[in-house]
Amino acid sequence: MPNTSDLSDKAVAVFAFAAYHQLTSGQPVKSVIREDGKGHRADDEAIGELESRHLITIEGNDIAFSQDGLSVLASAIDGLKGAARRS
């Protein structure tokens, strides 16, 4: 898995958004929408940061996670579950 310790908060938010959708739907998430037309939009700098690290690709309005990106997402979900269950 790539080193992601220095990702910006806005880049981490892309994973948080995907984690939310995966946890609420119970289905694996491989991509999320970039802009929903209702005011929610992924930050352009975050997208650039994630693209430059090869964690995502942009396909139209979709943010598709690479294999490394999916690994980061899985780790983020595991971390959330672990933190919630320790409380």
mmCIF file of C-alpha atoms in Angstrom:
data_model
loop_
_atom_site.group_PDB
_atom_site.id
_atom_site.type_symbol
_atom_site.label_atom_id
_atom_site.label_comp_id
_atom_site.label_asym_id
_atom_site.label_seq_id
_atom_site.Cartn_x
_atom_site.Cartn_y
_atom_site.Cartn_z
ATOM 1 C CA MET A 1 0.000 0.000 0.000
ATOM 2 C CA PRO A 2 1.338 3.465 -0.819
ATOM 3 C CA ASN A 3 2.412 5.909 1.866
ATOM 4 C CA THR A 4 -0.562 8.185 2.467
ATOM 5 C CA SER A 5 0.507 9.667 5.803
ATOM 6 C CA ASP A 6 0.815 13.143 4.317
ATOM 7 C CA LEU A 7 -2.459 13.305 2.375
ATOM 8 C CA SER A 8 -4.316 16.563 2.798
ATOM 9 C CA ASP A 9 -7.575 16.560 4.738
ATOM 10 C CA LYS A 10 -9.442 17.309 1.515
ATOM 11 C CA ALA A 11 -7.901 14.244 -0.145
ATOM 12 C CA VAL A 12 -8.799 12.116 2.877
ATOM 13 C CA ALA A 13 -12.358 13.455 2.591
ATOM 14 C CA VAL A 14 -12.713 11.717 -0.791
ATOM 15 C CA PHE A 15 -12.038 8.408 0.977
ATOM 16 C CA ALA A 16 -14.381 9.383 3.831
ATOM 17 C CA PHE A 17 -17.152 10.035 1.298
ATOM 18 C CA ALA A 18 -16.589 6.653 -0.337
ATOM 19 C CA ALA A 19 -16.396 4.942 3.070
ATOM 20 C CA TYR A 20 -19.731 6.463 4.063
ATOM 21 C CA HIS A 21 -21.402 5.111 0.941
ATOM 22 C CA GLN A 22 -19.877 1.676 1.343
ATOM 23 C CA LEU A 23 -20.842 1.439 5.007
ATOM 24 C CA THR A 24 -24.408 2.642 4.476
ATOM 25 C CA SER A 25 -25.082 0.514 1.397
ATOM 26 C CA GLY A 26 -23.195 -2.601 2.434
ATOM 27 C CA GLN A 27 -21.877 -2.799 -1.128
ATOM 28 C CA PRO A 28 -18.275 -2.387 -2.284
ATOM 29 C CA VAL A 29 -17.578 1.092 -3.673
ATOM 30 C CA LYS A 30 -15.171 1.338 -6.586
ATOM 31 C CA SER A 31 -16.001 4.898 -7.600
ATOM 32 C CA VAL A 32 -17.822 7.995 -6.384
ATOM 33 C CA ILE A 33 -19.321 10.934 -8.201
ATOM 34 C CA ARG A 34 -17.213 14.067 -8.538
ATOM 35 C CA GLU A 35 -20.063 16.589 -8.594
ATOM 36 C CA ASP A 36 -23.716 15.916 -7.826
ATOM 37 C CA GLY A 37 -25.245 19.101 -9.246
ATOM 38 C CA LYS A 38 -26.642 19.998 -5.821
ATOM 39 C CA GLY A 39 -23.611 21.834 -4.465
ATOM 40 C CA HIS A 40 -21.516 18.846 -3.403
ATOM 41 C CA ARG A 41 -18.233 18.675 -5.273
ATOM 42 C CA ALA A 42 -14.903 17.002 -4.643
ATOM 43 C CA ASP A 43 -12.148 19.548 -4.179
ATOM 44 C CA ASP A 44 -10.078 20.035 -7.363
ATOM 45 C CA GLU A 45 -6.776 20.147 -5.448
ATOM 46 C CA ALA A 46 -7.666 16.910 -3.649
ATOM 47 C CA ILE A 47 -8.462 15.266 -6.979
ATOM 48 C CA GLY A 48 -5.120 16.402 -8.393
ATOM 49 C CA GLU A 49 -3.310 15.128 -5.318
ATOM 50 C CA LEU A 50 -4.956 11.711 -5.518
ATOM 51 C CA GLU A 51 -4.422 11.460 -9.282
ATOM 52 C CA SER A 52 -0.733 12.320 -8.947
ATOM 53 C CA ARG A 53 -0.351 9.469 -6.446
ATOM 54 C CA HIS A 54 -2.205 7.088 -8.781
ATOM 55 C CA LEU A 55 -4.916 6.441 -6.197
ATOM 56 C CA ILE A 56 -7.758 7.495 -8.516
ATOM 57 C CA THR A 57 -8.588 8.154 -12.133
ATOM 58 C CA ILE A 58 -11.223 10.513 -13.438
ATOM 59 C CA GLU A 59 -13.764 9.067 -15.843
ATOM 60 C CA GLY A 60 -16.206 11.811 -16.778
ATOM 61 C CA ASN A 61 -17.960 12.766 -13.551
ATOM 62 C CA ASP A 62 -16.738 9.649 -11.750
ATOM 63 C CA ILE A 63 -13.776 9.311 -9.432
ATOM 64 C CA ALA A 64 -12.627 5.711 -9.880
ATOM 65 C CA PHE A 65 -10.284 4.215 -7.293
ATOM 66 C CA SER A 66 -7.191 2.376 -8.521
ATOM 67 C CA GLN A 67 -6.159 -0.878 -6.851
ATOM 68 C CA ASP A 68 -3.960 1.140 -4.477
ATOM 69 C CA GLY A 69 -6.860 3.532 -3.885
ATOM 70 C CA LEU A 70 -9.154 0.623 -3.059
ATOM 71 C CA SER A 71 -6.554 -0.603 -0.558
ATOM 72 C CA VAL A 72 -6.483 2.829 1.082
ATOM 73 C CA LEU A 73 -10.291 2.866 1.175
ATOM 74 C CA ALA A 74 -10.391 -0.574 2.823
ATOM 75 C CA SER A 75 -7.843 0.559 5.384
ATOM 76 C CA ALA A 76 -9.855 3.707 6.096
ATOM 77 C CA ILE A 77 -13.011 1.659 6.646
ATOM 78 C CA ASP A 78 -11.164 -0.752 8.924
ATOM 79 C CA GLY A 79 -9.821 2.217 10.886
ATOM 80 C CA LEU A 80 -13.265 3.739 11.284
ATOM 81 C CA LYS A 81 -14.752 0.465 12.454
ATOM 82 C CA GLY A 82 -11.893 -0.081 14.877
ATOM 83 C CA ALA A 83 -12.159 3.411 16.324
ATOM 84 C CA ALA A 84 -15.928 3.142 16.741
ATOM 85 C CA ARG A 85 -15.723 -0.231 18.440
ATOM 86 C CA ARG A 86 -13.007 0.867 20.887
ATOM 87 C CA SER A 87 -15.094 3.751 22.180
#
